[in-house]
Amino acid sequence: MADYILETRELVKRFGRGKNKQTAVKQVSLHVETGKIYGLLGSNGAGKSTTLKMITGMRPTAGEIRPQGRPYPHRSATHGGYRGDYRQWATCL
């Protein structure tokens, strides 16, 4: 069995309400192994940034994030704290 540093299970993120509700991320499952390098690729609007934002602190609509096999302790929107940063290098070239 692989040693995962990060796992996501069927992550979902929806924005809006009622008729305006849109699904930005639909059932994304990732298994990131220790010591490996990964990239997240997809077309514009595919949900790459939203997926990374959920991994670094945004609360998913559904699904589970497990860093080092432990449940991720999501905080409320009003509770402050540290959030990791990532760069979209292609926009900097």
mmCIF file of N, CA and C in Angstrom, residues 7-86:
data_model
loop_
_atom_site.group_PDB
_atom_site.id
_atom_site.type_symbol
_atom_site.label_atom_id
_atom_site.label_comp_id
_atom_site.label_asym_id
_atom_site.label_seq_id
_atom_site.Cartn_x
_atom_site.Cartn_y
_atom_site.Cartn_z
ATOM 1 N N GLU A 7 -4.521 12.931 0.459
ATOM 2 C CA GLU A 7 -5.602 12.225 -0.227
ATOM 3 C C GLU A 7 -6.823 13.128 -0.267
ATOM 4 N N THR A 8 -7.510 13.150 -1.398
ATOM 5 C CA THR A 8 -8.828 13.779 -1.445
ATOM 6 C C THR A 8 -9.802 12.721 -1.928
ATOM 7 N N ARG A 9 -10.986 12.758 -1.382
ATOM 8 C CA ARG A 9 -12.005 11.769 -1.745
ATOM 9 C C ARG A 9 -13.273 12.482 -2.204
ATOM 10 N N GLU A 10 -13.539 12.368 -3.493
ATOM 11 C CA GLU A 10 -14.764 12.892 -4.111
ATOM 12 C C GLU A 10 -15.083 14.331 -3.710
ATOM 13 N N LEU A 11 -14.080 15.215 -3.858
ATOM 14 C CA LEU A 11 -14.284 16.633 -3.545
ATOM 15 C C LEU A 11 -15.278 17.264 -4.510
ATOM 16 N N VAL A 12 -16.178 18.052 -3.961
ATOM 17 C CA VAL A 12 -17.167 18.793 -4.743
ATOM 18 C C VAL A 12 -17.187 20.226 -4.229
ATOM 19 N N LYS A 13 -17.259 21.182 -5.153
ATOM 20 C CA LYS A 13 -17.439 22.582 -4.764
ATOM 21 C C LYS A 13 -18.492 23.206 -5.665
ATOM 22 N N ARG A 14 -19.531 23.745 -5.028
ATOM 23 C CA ARG A 14 -20.600 24.443 -5.743
ATOM 24 C C ARG A 14 -20.648 25.885 -5.256
ATOM 25 N N PHE A 15 -20.962 26.780 -6.171
ATOM 26 C CA PHE A 15 -21.123 28.196 -5.856
ATOM 27 C C PHE A 15 -22.522 28.637 -6.263
ATOM 28 N N GLY A 16 -23.048 29.640 -5.592
ATOM 29 C CA GLY A 16 -24.350 30.192 -5.928
ATOM 30 C C GLY A 16 -25.478 29.474 -5.218
ATOM 31 N N ARG A 17 -26.696 29.946 -5.498
ATOM 32 C CA ARG A 17 -27.888 29.371 -4.873
ATOM 33 C C ARG A 17 -28.993 29.240 -5.911
ATOM 34 N N GLY A 18 -29.885 28.312 -5.656
ATOM 35 C CA GLY A 18 -31.058 28.149 -6.510
ATOM 36 C C GLY A 18 -30.700 27.932 -7.966
ATOM 37 N N LYS A 19 -31.336 28.724 -8.850
ATOM 38 C CA LYS A 19 -31.097 28.598 -10.293
ATOM 39 C C LYS A 19 -29.676 28.994 -10.677
ATOM 40 N N ASN A 20 -29.004 29.779 -9.834
ATOM 41 C CA ASN A 20 -27.651 30.250 -10.135
ATOM 42 C C ASN A 20 -26.560 29.306 -9.644
ATOM 43 N N LYS A 21 -26.937 28.170 -9.065
ATOM 44 C CA LYS A 21 -25.947 27.240 -8.521
ATOM 45 C C LYS A 21 -25.129 26.608 -9.652
ATOM 46 N N GLN A 22 -23.797 26.641 -9.499
ATOM 47 C CA GLN A 22 -22.898 26.035 -10.481
ATOM 48 C C GLN A 22 -21.902 25.145 -9.761
ATOM 49 N N THR A 23 -21.588 24.022 -10.373
ATOM 50 C CA THR A 23 -20.596 23.103 -9.824
ATOM 51 C C THR A 23 -19.243 23.426 -10.444
ATOM 52 N N ALA A 24 -18.282 23.841 -9.608
ATOM 53 C CA ALA A 24 -16.940 24.178 -10.077
ATOM 54 C C ALA A 24 -16.027 22.957 -10.069
ATOM 55 N N VAL A 25 -16.214 22.073 -9.099
ATOM 56 C CA VAL A 25 -15.413 20.848 -8.972
ATOM 57 C C VAL A 25 -16.378 19.708 -8.698
ATOM 58 N N LYS A 26 -16.231 18.621 -9.460
ATOM 59 C CA LYS A 26 -17.169 17.503 -9.335
ATOM 60 C C LYS A 26 -16.416 16.204 -9.063
ATOM 61 N N GLN A 27 -16.482 15.729 -7.829
ATOM 62 C CA GLN A 27 -15.969 14.431 -7.395
ATOM 63 C C GLN A 27 -14.503 14.184 -7.778
ATOM 64 N N VAL A 28 -13.615 15.053 -7.305
ATOM 65 C CA VAL A 28 -12.182 14.900 -7.564
ATOM 66 C C VAL A 28 -11.547 14.083 -6.446
ATOM 67 N N SER A 29 -10.909 12.987 -6.825
ATOM 68 C CA SER A 29 -10.170 12.152 -5.875
ATOM 69 C C SER A 29 -8.709 12.118 -6.295
ATOM 70 N N LEU A 30 -7.819 12.443 -5.366
ATOM 71 C CA LEU A 30 -6.378 12.448 -5.613
ATOM 72 C C LEU A 30 -5.684 11.593 -4.566
ATOM 73 N N HIS A 31 -4.585 10.982 -4.961
ATOM 74 C CA HIS A 31 -3.738 10.222 -4.040
ATOM 75 C C HIS A 31 -2.302 10.649 -4.325
ATOM 76 N N VAL A 32 -1.749 11.481 -3.460
ATOM 77 C CA VAL A 32 -0.412 12.032 -3.650
ATOM 78 C C VAL A 32 0.560 11.266 -2.767
ATOM 79 N N GLU A 33 1.512 10.589 -3.403
ATOM 80 C CA GLU A 33 2.487 9.780 -2.670
ATOM 81 C C GLU A 33 3.663 10.628 -2.203
ATOM 82 N N THR A 34 4.211 10.266 -1.078
ATOM 83 C CA THR A 34 5.378 10.926 -0.518
ATOM 84 C C THR A 34 6.552 10.814 -1.487
ATOM 85 N N GLY A 35 7.273 11.921 -1.685
ATOM 86 C CA GLY A 35 8.481 11.913 -2.490
ATOM 87 C C GLY A 35 8.271 12.015 -3.988
ATOM 88 N N LYS A 36 7.046 12.213 -4.445
ATOM 89 C CA LYS A 36 6.777 12.336 -5.881
ATOM 90 C C LYS A 36 6.320 13.754 -6.197
ATOM 91 N N ILE A 37 6.485 14.145 -7.451
ATOM 92 C CA ILE A 37 6.079 15.470 -7.910
ATOM 93 C C ILE A 37 4.871 15.309 -8.822
ATOM 94 N N TYR A 38 3.868 16.164 -8.625
ATOM 95 C CA TYR A 38 2.625 16.086 -9.390
ATOM 96 C C TYR A 38 2.301 17.430 -10.021
ATOM 97 N N GLY A 39 1.538 17.391 -11.077
ATOM 98 C CA GLY A 39 0.998 18.595 -11.707
ATOM 99 C C GLY A 39 -0.500 18.435 -11.857
ATOM 100 N N LEU A 40 -1.207 19.532 -11.820
ATOM 101 C CA LEU A 40 -2.657 19.520 -11.989
ATOM 102 C C LEU A 40 -2.951 20.250 -13.292
ATOM 103 N N LEU A 41 -3.360 19.503 -14.310
ATOM 104 C CA LEU A 41 -3.554 20.054 -15.646
ATOM 105 C C LEU A 41 -5.022 20.032 -16.037
ATOM 106 N N GLY A 42 -5.423 20.998 -16.835
ATOM 107 C CA GLY A 42 -6.788 21.040 -17.344
ATOM 108 C C GLY A 42 -7.047 22.345 -18.062
ATOM 109 N N SER A 43 -8.129 22.391 -18.794
ATOM 110 C CA SER A 43 -8.479 23.592 -19.548
ATOM 111 C C SER A 43 -8.985 24.689 -18.607
ATOM 112 N N ASN A 44 -9.147 25.882 -19.157
ATOM 113 C CA ASN A 44 -9.694 27.000 -18.378
ATOM 114 C C ASN A 44 -11.056 26.620 -17.832
ATOM 115 N N GLY A 45 -11.282 26.911 -16.560
ATOM 116 C CA GLY A 45 -12.571 26.627 -15.946
ATOM 117 C C GLY A 45 -12.774 25.190 -15.524
ATOM 118 N N ALA A 46 -11.708 24.386 -15.562
ATOM 119 C CA ALA A 46 -11.835 22.964 -15.216
ATOM 120 C C ALA A 46 -11.883 22.717 -13.711
ATOM 121 N N GLY A 47 -11.507 23.711 -12.895
ATOM 122 C CA GLY A 47 -11.556 23.554 -11.445
ATOM 123 C C GLY A 47 -10.212 23.342 -10.777
ATOM 124 N N LYS A 48 -9.117 23.581 -11.496
ATOM 125 C CA LYS A 48 -7.774 23.383 -10.929
ATOM 126 C C LYS A 48 -7.531 24.295 -9.728
ATOM 127 N N SER A 49 -7.761 25.587 -9.911
ATOM 128 C CA SER A 49 -7.524 26.551 -8.825
ATOM 129 C C SER A 49 -8.457 26.302 -7.652
ATOM 130 N N THR A 50 -9.711 25.993 -7.932
ATOM 131 C CA THR A 50 -10.672 25.726 -6.861
ATOM 132 C C THR A 50 -10.268 24.487 -6.081
ATOM 133 N N THR A 51 -9.772 23.464 -6.768
ATOM 134 C CA THR A 51 -9.302 22.253 -6.089
ATOM 135 C C THR A 51 -8.142 22.584 -5.157
ATOM 136 N N LEU A 52 -7.170 23.359 -5.650
ATOM 137 C CA LEU A 52 -6.030 23.746 -4.808
ATOM 138 C C LEU A 52 -6.477 24.620 -3.639
ATOM 139 N N LYS A 53 -7.439 25.488 -3.860
ATOM 140 C CA LYS A 53 -7.946 26.327 -2.765
ATOM 141 C C LYS A 53 -8.618 25.479 -1.688
ATOM 142 N N MET A 54 -9.330 24.428 -2.094
ATOM 143 C CA MET A 54 -9.939 23.543 -1.094
ATOM 144 C C MET A 54 -8.859 22.809 -0.305
ATOM 145 N N ILE A 55 -7.806 22.365 -0.976
ATOM 146 C CA ILE A 55 -6.721 21.660 -0.290
ATOM 147 C C ILE A 55 -6.026 22.586 0.705
ATOM 148 N N THR A 56 -5.966 23.886 0.381
ATOM 149 C CA THR A 56 -5.268 24.833 1.262
ATOM 150 C C THR A 56 -6.192 25.614 2.181
ATOM 151 N N GLY A 57 -7.459 25.212 2.296
ATOM 152 C CA GLY A 57 -8.286 25.838 3.315
ATOM 153 C C GLY A 57 -9.728 26.147 2.986
ATOM 154 N N MET A 58 -10.088 26.298 1.711
ATOM 155 C CA MET A 58 -11.495 26.578 1.384
ATOM 156 C C MET A 58 -12.333 25.337 1.675
ATOM 157 N N ARG A 59 -13.467 25.536 2.306
ATOM 158 C CA ARG A 59 -14.331 24.414 2.678
ATOM 159 C C ARG A 59 -15.013 23.831 1.435
ATOM 160 N N PRO A 60 -14.872 22.520 1.198
ATOM 161 C CA PRO A 60 -15.575 21.899 0.071
ATOM 162 C C PRO A 60 -17.069 21.766 0.369
ATOM 163 N N THR A 61 -17.877 21.708 -0.677
ATOM 164 C CA THR A 61 -19.310 21.462 -0.521
ATOM 165 C C THR A 61 -19.530 20.030 -0.056
ATOM 166 N N ALA A 62 -18.733 19.115 -0.586
ATOM 167 C CA ALA A 62 -18.808 17.700 -0.208
ATOM 168 C C ALA A 62 -17.436 17.076 -0.419
ATOM 169 N N GLY A 63 -17.241 15.911 0.149
ATOM 170 C CA GLY A 63 -15.979 15.201 -0.005
ATOM 171 C C GLY A 63 -15.085 15.340 1.212
ATOM 172 N N GLU A 64 -13.893 14.796 1.087
ATOM 173 C CA GLU A 64 -12.983 14.725 2.230
ATOM 174 C C GLU A 64 -11.554 14.993 1.785
ATOM 175 N N ILE A 65 -10.808 15.704 2.627
ATOM 176 C CA ILE A 65 -9.384 15.963 2.419
ATOM 177 C C ILE A 65 -8.649 15.339 3.590
ATOM 178 N N ARG A 66 -7.634 14.522 3.293
ATOM 179 C CA ARG A 66 -6.911 13.811 4.348
ATOM 180 C C ARG A 66 -5.399 14.007 4.174
ATOM 181 N N PRO A 67 -4.827 15.044 4.813
ATOM 182 C CA PRO A 67 -3.375 15.176 4.801
ATOM 183 C C PRO A 67 -2.764 14.151 5.760
ATOM 184 N N GLN A 68 -1.799 13.412 5.286
ATOM 185 C CA GLN A 68 -1.110 12.381 6.076
ATOM 186 C C GLN A 68 -2.091 11.407 6.722
ATOM 187 N N GLY A 69 -3.193 11.112 6.008
ATOM 188 C CA GLY A 69 -4.151 10.125 6.482
ATOM 189 C C GLY A 69 -5.111 10.589 7.558
ATOM 190 N N ARG A 70 -5.021 11.869 7.934
ATOM 191 C CA ARG A 70 -5.894 12.388 8.996
ATOM 192 C C ARG A 70 -6.974 13.286 8.399
ATOM 193 N N PRO A 71 -8.152 13.318 8.998
ATOM 194 C CA PRO A 71 -9.193 14.230 8.517
ATOM 195 C C PRO A 71 -8.732 15.681 8.627
ATOM 196 N N TYR A 72 -9.043 16.469 7.613
ATOM 197 C CA TYR A 72 -8.668 17.880 7.590
ATOM 198 C C TYR A 72 -9.594 18.674 8.504
ATOM 199 N N PRO A 73 -9.047 19.436 9.443
ATOM 200 C CA PRO A 73 -9.883 20.198 10.382
ATOM 201 C C PRO A 73 -10.346 21.517 9.770
ATOM 202 N N HIS A 74 -11.420 21.489 8.973
ATOM 203 C CA HIS A 74 -11.915 22.715 8.345
ATOM 204 C C HIS A 74 -12.359 23.701 9.407
ATOM 205 N N ARG A 75 -12.081 24.949 9.143
ATOM 206 C CA ARG A 75 -12.478 26.015 10.056
ATOM 207 C C ARG A 75 -13.630 26.786 9.440
ATOM 208 N N SER A 76 -14.342 27.493 10.261
ATOM 209 C CA SER A 76 -15.445 28.303 9.746
ATOM 210 C C SER A 76 -14.882 29.458 8.924
ATOM 211 N N ALA A 77 -15.731 30.057 8.110
ATOM 212 C CA ALA A 77 -15.300 31.161 7.247
ATOM 213 C C ALA A 77 -14.826 32.362 8.056
ATOM 214 N N THR A 78 -15.301 32.508 9.281
ATOM 215 C CA THR A 78 -14.924 33.664 10.097
ATOM 216 C C THR A 78 -13.689 33.403 10.958
ATOM 217 N N HIS A 79 -13.219 32.171 10.992
ATOM 218 C CA HIS A 79 -12.065 31.834 11.817
ATOM 219 C C HIS A 79 -10.800 32.034 10.998
ATOM 220 N N GLY A 80 -9.925 32.910 11.454
ATOM 221 C CA GLY A 80 -8.698 33.208 10.719
ATOM 222 C C GLY A 80 -7.663 32.115 10.857
ATOM 223 N N GLY A 81 -6.599 32.232 10.083
ATOM 224 C CA GLY A 81 -5.526 31.263 10.172
ATOM 225 C C GLY A 81 -4.633 31.336 8.954
ATOM 226 N N TYR A 82 -3.603 30.534 8.949
ATOM 227 C CA TYR A 82 -2.653 30.493 7.845
ATOM 228 C C TYR A 82 -3.226 29.707 6.681
ATOM 229 N N ARG A 83 -2.994 30.200 5.491
ATOM 230 C CA ARG A 83 -3.378 29.460 4.290
ATOM 231 C C ARG A 83 -2.194 29.455 3.347
ATOM 232 N N GLY A 84 -1.856 28.295 2.827
ATOM 233 C CA GLY A 84 -0.732 28.172 1.910
ATOM 234 C C GLY A 84 -0.956 28.954 0.627
ATOM 235 N N ASP A 85 0.107 29.185 -0.102
ATOM 236 C CA ASP A 85 0.035 29.930 -1.353
ATOM 237 C C ASP A 85 0.573 29.065 -2.470
ATOM 238 N N TYR A 86 0.039 29.240 -3.637
ATOM 239 C CA TYR A 86 0.548 28.562 -4.818
ATOM 240 C C TYR A 86 0.576 29.574 -5.942
#
